[in-house]
Structures are given as C-alpha cells and as structure tokens.
CSV table of C-alpha atoms in Angstrom, one decimal:
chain,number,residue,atom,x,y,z
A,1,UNK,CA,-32.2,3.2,-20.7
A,2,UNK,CA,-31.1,5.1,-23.9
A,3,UNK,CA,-29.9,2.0,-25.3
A,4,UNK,CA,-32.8,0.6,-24.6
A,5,UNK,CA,-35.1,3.3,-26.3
A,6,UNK,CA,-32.3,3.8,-29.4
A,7,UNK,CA,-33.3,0.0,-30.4
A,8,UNK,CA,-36.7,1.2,-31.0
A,9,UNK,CA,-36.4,4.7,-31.8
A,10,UNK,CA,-38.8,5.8,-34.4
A,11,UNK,CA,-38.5,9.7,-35.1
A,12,UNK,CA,-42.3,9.5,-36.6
A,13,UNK,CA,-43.7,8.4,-34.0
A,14,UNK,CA,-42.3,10.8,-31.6
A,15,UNK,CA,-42.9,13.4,-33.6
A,16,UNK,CA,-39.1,14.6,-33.7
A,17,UNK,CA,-37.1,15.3,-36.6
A,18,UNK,CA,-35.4,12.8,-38.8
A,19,UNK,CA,-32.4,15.0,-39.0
A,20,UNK,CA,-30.5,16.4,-36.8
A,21,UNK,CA,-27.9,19.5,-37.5
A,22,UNK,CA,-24.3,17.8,-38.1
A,23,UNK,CA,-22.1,17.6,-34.9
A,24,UNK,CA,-18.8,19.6,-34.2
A,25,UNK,CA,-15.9,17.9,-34.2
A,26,UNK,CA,-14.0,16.6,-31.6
A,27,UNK,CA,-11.0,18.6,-30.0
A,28,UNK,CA,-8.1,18.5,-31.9
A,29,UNK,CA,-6.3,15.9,-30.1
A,30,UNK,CA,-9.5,13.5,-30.5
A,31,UNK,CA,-9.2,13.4,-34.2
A,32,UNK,CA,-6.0,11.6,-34.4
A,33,UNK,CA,-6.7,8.5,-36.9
A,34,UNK,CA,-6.3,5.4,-34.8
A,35,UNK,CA,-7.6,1.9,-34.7
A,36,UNK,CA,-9.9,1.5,-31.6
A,37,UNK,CA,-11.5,-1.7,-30.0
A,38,UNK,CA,-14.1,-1.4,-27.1
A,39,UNK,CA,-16.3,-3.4,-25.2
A,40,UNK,CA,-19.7,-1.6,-24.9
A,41,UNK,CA,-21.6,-2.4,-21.6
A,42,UNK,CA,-23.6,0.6,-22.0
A,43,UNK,CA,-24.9,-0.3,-25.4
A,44,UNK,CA,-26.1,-4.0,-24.3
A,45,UNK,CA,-22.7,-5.7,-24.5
A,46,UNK,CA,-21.9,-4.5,-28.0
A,47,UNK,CA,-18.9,-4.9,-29.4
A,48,UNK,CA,-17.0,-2.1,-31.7
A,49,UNK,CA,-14.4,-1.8,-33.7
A,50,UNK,CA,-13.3,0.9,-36.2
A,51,UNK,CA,-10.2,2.5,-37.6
A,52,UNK,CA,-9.6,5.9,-40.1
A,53,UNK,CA,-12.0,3.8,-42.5
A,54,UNK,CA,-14.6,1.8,-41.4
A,55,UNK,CA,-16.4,1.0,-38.7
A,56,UNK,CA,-18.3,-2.4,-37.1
A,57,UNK,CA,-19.6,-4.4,-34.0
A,58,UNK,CA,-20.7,-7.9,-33.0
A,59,UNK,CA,-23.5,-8.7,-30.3
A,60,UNK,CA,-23.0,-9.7,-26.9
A,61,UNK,CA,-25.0,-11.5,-24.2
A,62,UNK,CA,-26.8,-8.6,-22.7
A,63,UNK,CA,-28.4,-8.0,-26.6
A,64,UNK,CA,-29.3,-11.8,-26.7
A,65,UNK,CA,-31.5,-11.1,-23.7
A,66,UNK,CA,-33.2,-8.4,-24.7
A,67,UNK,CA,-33.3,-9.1,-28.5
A,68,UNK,CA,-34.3,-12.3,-29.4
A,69,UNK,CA,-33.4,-12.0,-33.0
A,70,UNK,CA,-30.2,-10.9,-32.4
A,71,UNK,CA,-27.1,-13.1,-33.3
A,72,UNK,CA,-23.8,-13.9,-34.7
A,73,UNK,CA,-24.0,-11.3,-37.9
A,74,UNK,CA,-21.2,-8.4,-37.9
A,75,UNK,CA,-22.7,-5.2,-38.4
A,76,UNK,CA,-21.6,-2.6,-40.5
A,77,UNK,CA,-21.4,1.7,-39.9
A,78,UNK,CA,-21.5,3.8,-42.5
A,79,UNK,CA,-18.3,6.4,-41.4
A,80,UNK,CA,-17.2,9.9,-43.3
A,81,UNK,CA,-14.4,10.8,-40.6
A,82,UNK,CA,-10.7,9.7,-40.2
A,83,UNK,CA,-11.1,10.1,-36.5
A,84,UNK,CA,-13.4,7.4,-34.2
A,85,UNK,CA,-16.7,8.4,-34.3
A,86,UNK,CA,-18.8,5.1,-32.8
A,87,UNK,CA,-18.7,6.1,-29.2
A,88,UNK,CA,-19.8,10.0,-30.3
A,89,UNK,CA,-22.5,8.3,-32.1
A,90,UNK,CA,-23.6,6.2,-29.0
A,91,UNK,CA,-24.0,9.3,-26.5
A,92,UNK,CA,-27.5,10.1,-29.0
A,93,UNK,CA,-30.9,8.3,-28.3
A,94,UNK,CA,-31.1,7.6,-32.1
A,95,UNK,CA,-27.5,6.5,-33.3
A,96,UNK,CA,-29.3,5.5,-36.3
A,97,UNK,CA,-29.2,9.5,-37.8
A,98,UNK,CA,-26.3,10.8,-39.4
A,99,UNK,CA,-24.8,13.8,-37.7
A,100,UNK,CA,-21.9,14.5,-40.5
A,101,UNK,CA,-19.6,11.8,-39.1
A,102,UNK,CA,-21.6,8.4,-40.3
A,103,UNK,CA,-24.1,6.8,-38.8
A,104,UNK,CA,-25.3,2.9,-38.6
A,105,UNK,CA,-28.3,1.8,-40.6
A,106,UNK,CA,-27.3,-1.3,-41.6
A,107,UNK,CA,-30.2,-4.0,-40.6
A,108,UNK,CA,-27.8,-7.3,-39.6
A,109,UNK,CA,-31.3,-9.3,-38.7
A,110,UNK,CA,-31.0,-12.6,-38.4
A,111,UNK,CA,-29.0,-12.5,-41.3
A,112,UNK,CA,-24.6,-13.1,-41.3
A,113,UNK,CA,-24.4,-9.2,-42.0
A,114,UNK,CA,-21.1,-8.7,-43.3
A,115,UNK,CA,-18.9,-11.7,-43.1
A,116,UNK,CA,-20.8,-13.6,-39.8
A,117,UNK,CA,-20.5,-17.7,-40.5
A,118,UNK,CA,-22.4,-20.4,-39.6
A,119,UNK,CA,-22.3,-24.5,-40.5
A,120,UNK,CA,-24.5,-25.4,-43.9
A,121,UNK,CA,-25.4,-28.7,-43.6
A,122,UNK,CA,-28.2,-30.7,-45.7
A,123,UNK,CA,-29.3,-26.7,-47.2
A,124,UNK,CA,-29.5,-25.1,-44.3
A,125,UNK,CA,-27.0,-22.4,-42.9
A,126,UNK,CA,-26.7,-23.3,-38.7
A,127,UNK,CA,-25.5,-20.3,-36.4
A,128,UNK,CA,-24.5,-19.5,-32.9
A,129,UNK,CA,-26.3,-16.7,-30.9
A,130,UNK,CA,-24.0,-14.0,-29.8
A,131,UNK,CA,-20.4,-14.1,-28.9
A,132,UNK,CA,-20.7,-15.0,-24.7
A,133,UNK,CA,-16.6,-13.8,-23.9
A,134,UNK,CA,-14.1,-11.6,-25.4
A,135,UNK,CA,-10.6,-10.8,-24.8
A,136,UNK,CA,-9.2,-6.9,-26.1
A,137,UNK,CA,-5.6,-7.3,-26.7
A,138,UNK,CA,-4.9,-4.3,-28.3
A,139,UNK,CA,-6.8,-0.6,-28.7
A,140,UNK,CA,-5.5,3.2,-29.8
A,141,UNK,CA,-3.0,2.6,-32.2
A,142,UNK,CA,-2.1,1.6,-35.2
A,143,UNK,CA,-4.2,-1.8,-35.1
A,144,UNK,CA,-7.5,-2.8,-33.2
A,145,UNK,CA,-7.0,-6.7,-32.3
A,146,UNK,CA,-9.0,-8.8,-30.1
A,147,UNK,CA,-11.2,-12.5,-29.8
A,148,UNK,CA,-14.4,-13.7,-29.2
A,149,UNK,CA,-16.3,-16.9,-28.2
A,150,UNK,CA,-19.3,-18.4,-29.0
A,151,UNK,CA,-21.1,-21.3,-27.0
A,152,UNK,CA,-21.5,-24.6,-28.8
A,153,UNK,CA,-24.4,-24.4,-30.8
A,154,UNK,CA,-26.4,-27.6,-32.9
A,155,UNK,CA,-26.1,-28.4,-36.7
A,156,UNK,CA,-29.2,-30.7,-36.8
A,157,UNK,CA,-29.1,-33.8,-34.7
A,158,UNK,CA,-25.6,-34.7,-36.8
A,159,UNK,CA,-22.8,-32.7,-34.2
A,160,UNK,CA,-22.0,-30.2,-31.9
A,161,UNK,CA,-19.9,-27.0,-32.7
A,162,UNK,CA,-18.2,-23.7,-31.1
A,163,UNK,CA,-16.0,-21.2,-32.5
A,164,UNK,CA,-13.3,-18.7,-31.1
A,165,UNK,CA,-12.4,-16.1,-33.5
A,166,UNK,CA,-10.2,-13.4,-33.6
A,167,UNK,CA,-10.2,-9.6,-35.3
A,168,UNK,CA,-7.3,-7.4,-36.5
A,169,UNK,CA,-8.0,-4.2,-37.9
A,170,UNK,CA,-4.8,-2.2,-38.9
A,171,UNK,CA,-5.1,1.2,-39.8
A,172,UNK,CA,-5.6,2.6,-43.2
A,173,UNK,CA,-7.6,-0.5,-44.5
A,174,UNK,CA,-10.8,-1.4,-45.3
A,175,UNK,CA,-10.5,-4.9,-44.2
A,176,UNK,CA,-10.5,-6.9,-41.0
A,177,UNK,CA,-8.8,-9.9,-40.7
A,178,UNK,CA,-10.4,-12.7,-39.1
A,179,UNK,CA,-9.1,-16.5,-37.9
A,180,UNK,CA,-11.7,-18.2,-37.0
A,181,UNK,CA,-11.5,-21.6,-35.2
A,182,UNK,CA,-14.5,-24.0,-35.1
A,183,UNK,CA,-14.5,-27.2,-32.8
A,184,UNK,CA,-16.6,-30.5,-33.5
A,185,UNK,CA,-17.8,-33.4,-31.2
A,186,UNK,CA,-17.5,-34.7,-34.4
A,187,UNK,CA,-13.6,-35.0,-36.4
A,188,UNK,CA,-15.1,-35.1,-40.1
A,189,UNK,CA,-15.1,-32.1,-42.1
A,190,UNK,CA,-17.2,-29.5,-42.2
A,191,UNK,CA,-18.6,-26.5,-44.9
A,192,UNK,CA,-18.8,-23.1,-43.6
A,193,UNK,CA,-21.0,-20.1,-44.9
A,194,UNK,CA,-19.6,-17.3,-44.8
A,195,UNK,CA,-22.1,-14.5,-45.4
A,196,UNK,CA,-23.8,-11.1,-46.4
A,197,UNK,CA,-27.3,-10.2,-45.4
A,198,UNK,CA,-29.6,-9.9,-48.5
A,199,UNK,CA,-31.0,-6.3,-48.5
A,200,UNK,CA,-33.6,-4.8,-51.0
A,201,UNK,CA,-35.6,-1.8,-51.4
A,202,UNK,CA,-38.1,0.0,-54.0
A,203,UNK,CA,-34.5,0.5,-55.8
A,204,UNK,CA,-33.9,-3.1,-56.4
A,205,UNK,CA,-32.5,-6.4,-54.9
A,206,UNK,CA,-28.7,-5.1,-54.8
A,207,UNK,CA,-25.6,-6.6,-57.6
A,208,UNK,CA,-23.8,-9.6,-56.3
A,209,UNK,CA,-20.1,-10.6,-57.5
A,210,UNK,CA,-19.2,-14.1,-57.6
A,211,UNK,CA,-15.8,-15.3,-57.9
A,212,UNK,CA,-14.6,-19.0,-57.0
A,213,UNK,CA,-11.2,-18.8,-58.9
A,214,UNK,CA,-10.0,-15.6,-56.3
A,215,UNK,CA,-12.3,-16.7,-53.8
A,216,UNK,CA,-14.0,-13.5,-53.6
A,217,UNK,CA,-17.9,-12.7,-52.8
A,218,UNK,CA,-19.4,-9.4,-53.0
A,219,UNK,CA,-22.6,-7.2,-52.2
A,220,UNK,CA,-23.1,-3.4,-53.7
A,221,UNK,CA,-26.7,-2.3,-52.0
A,222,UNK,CA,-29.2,-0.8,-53.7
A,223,UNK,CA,-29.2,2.8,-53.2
A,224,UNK,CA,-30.8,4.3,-50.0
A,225,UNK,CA,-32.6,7.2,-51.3
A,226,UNK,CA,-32.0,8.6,-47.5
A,227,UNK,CA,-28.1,7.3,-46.7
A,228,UNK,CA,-27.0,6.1,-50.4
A,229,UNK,CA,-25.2,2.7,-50.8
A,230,UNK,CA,-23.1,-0.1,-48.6
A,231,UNK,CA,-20.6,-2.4,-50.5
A,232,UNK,CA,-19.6,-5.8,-48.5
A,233,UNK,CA,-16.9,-7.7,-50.0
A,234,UNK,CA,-15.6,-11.3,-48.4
A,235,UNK,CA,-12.2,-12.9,-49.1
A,236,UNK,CA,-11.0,-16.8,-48.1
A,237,UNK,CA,-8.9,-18.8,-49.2
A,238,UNK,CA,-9.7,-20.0,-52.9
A,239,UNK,CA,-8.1,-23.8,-52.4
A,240,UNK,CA,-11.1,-24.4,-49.6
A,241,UNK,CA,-13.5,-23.1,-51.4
A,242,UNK,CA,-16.5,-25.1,-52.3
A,243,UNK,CA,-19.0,-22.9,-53.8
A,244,UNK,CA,-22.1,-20.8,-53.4
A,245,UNK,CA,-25.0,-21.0,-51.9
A,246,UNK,CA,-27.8,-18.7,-50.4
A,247,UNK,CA,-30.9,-19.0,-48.1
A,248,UNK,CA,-33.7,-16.3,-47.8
A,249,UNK,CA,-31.2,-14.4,-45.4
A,250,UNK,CA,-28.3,-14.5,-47.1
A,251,UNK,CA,-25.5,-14.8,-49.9
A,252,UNK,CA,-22.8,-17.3,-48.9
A,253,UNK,CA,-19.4,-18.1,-49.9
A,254,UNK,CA,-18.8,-22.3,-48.7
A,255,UNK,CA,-15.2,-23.1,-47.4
A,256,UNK,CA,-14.7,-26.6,-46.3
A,257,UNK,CA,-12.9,-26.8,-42.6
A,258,UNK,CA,-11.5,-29.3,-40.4
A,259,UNK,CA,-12.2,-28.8,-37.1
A,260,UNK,CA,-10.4,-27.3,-34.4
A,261,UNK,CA,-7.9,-26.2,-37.4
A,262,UNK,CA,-8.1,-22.2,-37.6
A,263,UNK,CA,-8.8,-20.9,-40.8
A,264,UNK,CA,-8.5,-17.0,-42.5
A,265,UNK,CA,-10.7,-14.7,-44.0
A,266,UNK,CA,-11.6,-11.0,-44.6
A,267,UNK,CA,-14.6,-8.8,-44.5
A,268,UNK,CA,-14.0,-5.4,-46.1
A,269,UNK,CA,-16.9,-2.5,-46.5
A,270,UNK,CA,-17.4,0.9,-48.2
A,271,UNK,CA,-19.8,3.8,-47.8
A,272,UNK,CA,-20.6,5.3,-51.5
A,273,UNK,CA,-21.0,8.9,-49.2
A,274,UNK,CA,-17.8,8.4,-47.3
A,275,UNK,CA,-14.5,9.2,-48.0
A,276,UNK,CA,-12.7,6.8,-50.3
A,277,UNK,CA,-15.6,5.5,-52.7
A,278,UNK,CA,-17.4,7.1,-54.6
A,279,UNK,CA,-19.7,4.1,-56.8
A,280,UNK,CA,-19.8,-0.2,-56.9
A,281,UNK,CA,-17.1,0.1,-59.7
A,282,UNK,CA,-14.5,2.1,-57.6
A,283,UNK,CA,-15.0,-0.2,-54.8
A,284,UNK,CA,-14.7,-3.6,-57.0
A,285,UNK,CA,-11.9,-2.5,-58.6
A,286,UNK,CA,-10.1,-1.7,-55.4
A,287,UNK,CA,-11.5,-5.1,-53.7
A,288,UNK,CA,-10.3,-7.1,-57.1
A,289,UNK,CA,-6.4,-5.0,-56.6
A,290,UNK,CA,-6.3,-7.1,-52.6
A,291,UNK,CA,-4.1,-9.4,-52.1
A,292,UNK,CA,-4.7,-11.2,-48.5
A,293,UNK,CA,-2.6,-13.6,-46.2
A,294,UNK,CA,-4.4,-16.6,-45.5
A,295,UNK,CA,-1.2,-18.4,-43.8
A,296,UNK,CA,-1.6,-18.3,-39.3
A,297,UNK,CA,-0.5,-15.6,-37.7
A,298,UNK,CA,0.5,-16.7,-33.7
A,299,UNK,CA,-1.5,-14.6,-31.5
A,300,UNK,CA,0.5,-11.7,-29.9
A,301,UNK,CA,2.5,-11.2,-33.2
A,302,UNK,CA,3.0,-7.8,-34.4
C-alpha cells in the first residue's frame, strides 16, 4: 500500500510539506561503502542497484501491472552518501523528497532513461516492457552483479526479439557495465538504440554531447531549480557504431548487432549536488578521461 500511494504522491494535494527535515544517519556499521543489489517485492518488483556513487533500478512485472507506461528504461537516483541509502529511502510514502542522503526524481516515462535499448527499425525505436526474471549473483561487497530477462517483444511485422542482460557495478565508479544479449527469429543484423530520456524545463531543453569517433553520448539536464542537475553519459563500442538518432522520447546512440552475439556497453550518471561533481564540465571531462572494456567477460569471473 505505500508503494502504491508513493507512485502518486503529491505533497500539494495533501496538504503536507514538500520537505522533510534530513534523516540521521545510519549506525555506524551501516555506513560501510559497499555495492548492493536487491530485488524489491515491496516496491512493485523493482529492481535496485547502487554502490558509494550512484544509485539505479529497472522495472519488474508487478510495476507492468499496475503501471501501464512503465517499461524497459533504467532509472536514475540522485545520491550524496557513500553508504546505501535506496532502501532508507523506500521505508518513506514519498521517496521522491530528499532527506540529506539523495532522493529519486528522475522521470524514466516511457522513455530509455539512462542507457535502456530498444530495436530502431524503419525510424522508430521498438522496446520490451519490463524485465519478467532476474538472477542476483552477487550483493554487499565490493561489486553489485546480477541478469535480467525480457520477453520477446515485436519490431514491426519484420522479426521477433528478447534480450538477457547482465549488470556489474564495482565500487568506486560511476559506471555500470552492461552485456546485453539480444536473440532474433530472424539471423540478419540488427541496429540498437541505446538511450537517454529527453528532459526539459522553464530552464531549457538540457546540452547533448555527441561523439562517434569514442563512441560516447551524453546528457547534462537542465537545472532543477528544486534538486539541481543530472548528467547521463553512454559508452559502446566505437567500431559498431552507426550513428545518431532521436525520437520525441529520446537521444540515441545506434550500434549495429548480430543476434544472439552479446555485446558491451556502459551507463554512467552524476548528481551536480552530490559528492564528486560539482558542474557539466567536471563531469565531461571525467567521462572523456574513461577508458571501458568492451571484450566478454564469462559470467562468474571475478
């Protein structure tokens, strides 16, 4: 029930307050930074990961039910701590108000959020609906590591697809590593979007980075008068790349894939109020200093 009410939580209209005194922080033996994964049954099947920098979920099939609009977009949480805050943040009616640790107000939509994919084909970007399965293989420690699946979903009347994909997030980065794998009833190659949700305000329509040659796409928000600024940066591979795109959702990086062939990429995110970067130029520079693995990595390996 107080997930439930959190989805449509409106201080306004209840009449509360839109802020709430920070929080005190967790015992001492809680704020040891650690990479966490969990499952969240009591948040509608959520997903979450996080580590000592950021913080983001995925929607599972309990969401799809209730929320029609929900999807295969990764959401991002603003985070100020070292320690895991998302569950802290959960045990609140209205997540969505930041108690001195973070909060989330990121709006994934129907858009990819940061770094969800779909299929573009003939101009039009085709998605899944939330992950239906996951597997958590590791949680507390030094890396948060686990896999999701989602059902086969149409690209027009052309082919058939499903993707596994699966997450690694070590400590003391800002990126999470994902391998995606996407299966065909068809065997011909395919382009991927991989995306960032378009968000504007009364502050303007955001600054997006373009960069084929390192195979780079980034997003710095306009400024939230209320929670300040989000910066979403996506890395692949530069050899697949095959341009840009966008639709009225999102910005898109295109990656050409064969199927059932597992393919890398990386979705990093900064908080201008957190603890590590401070404005778009600090956080580009540090995105442009990266350098990512893009070779397989067999599952299990440490």
């Amino acid at each position: 029930m107080r997930a439930t009410s959190a989805l449509s939580y409106d201080p306004a209209d209840l009449g509360r307050p839109s802020t709430i005194a920070p929080l005190a922080p967790p015992p001492a033996d809680q704020q040891t930074p650690r990479a966490v994964a969990r499952f969240a049954p009591d948040r509608l099947d959520d997903l979450l990961w996080e580590n000592d920098r950021v913080a983001h979920r995925i929607y599972g099939p309990a969401l799809e039910v209730r929320e029609a609009p929900s999807g295969s977009g990764v959401d991002v949480w603003a985070k100020r701590v070292r320690y895991p805050f998302m569950d802290r943040q959960l045990k609140f009616p209205n997540y969505h108000v930041d108690r001195g640790e973070g909060l989330d107000y990121y709006d994934v939509g129907r858009g990819r959020g940061a770094g969800g994919l779909g299929v573009w084909y003939d101009n039009k970007l085709w998605t899944s609906r939330n992950f239906s399965t996951y597997e958590i293989q590791k949680t507390g420690g030094d890396e948060a590591r686990f896999s999701v699946a989602y059902r086969p979903w149409p690209v027009d009347v052309v082919r058939t697809v499903s993707e596994v994909r699966a997450f690694s997030l070590p400590l003391g980065s800002n990126f999470t590593r994902m391998t995606s794998t996407v299966s065909s009833n068809t065997a011909t190659s395919l382009i991927v979007g991989i995306g960032i949700s378009k968000r504007s305000n009364d502050n303007g329509r955001g600054f997006v980075t373009r960069d084929a040659e390192h195979g780079r796409l980034m997003f710095w928000e306009p400024d939230n008068p209320e929670h300040g600024s989000l910066g979403i940066a996506l890395a692949v591979d530069p050899a697949t790349v095959e341009g840009f795109a966008e639709d009225a959702d999102n910005y898109l990086i295109l990656v050409r894939v064969t199927p059932g062939q597992p393919f890398t990429y990386y979705m990093g995110s900064a908080w201008d109020r957190g603890l590590d970067f401070s404005s778009r130029q600090s956080w580009e520079d540090f995105v442009a200093s990266q350098s990512f693995e893009f070779r397989a990595i067999p599952q299990g390996a440490d």
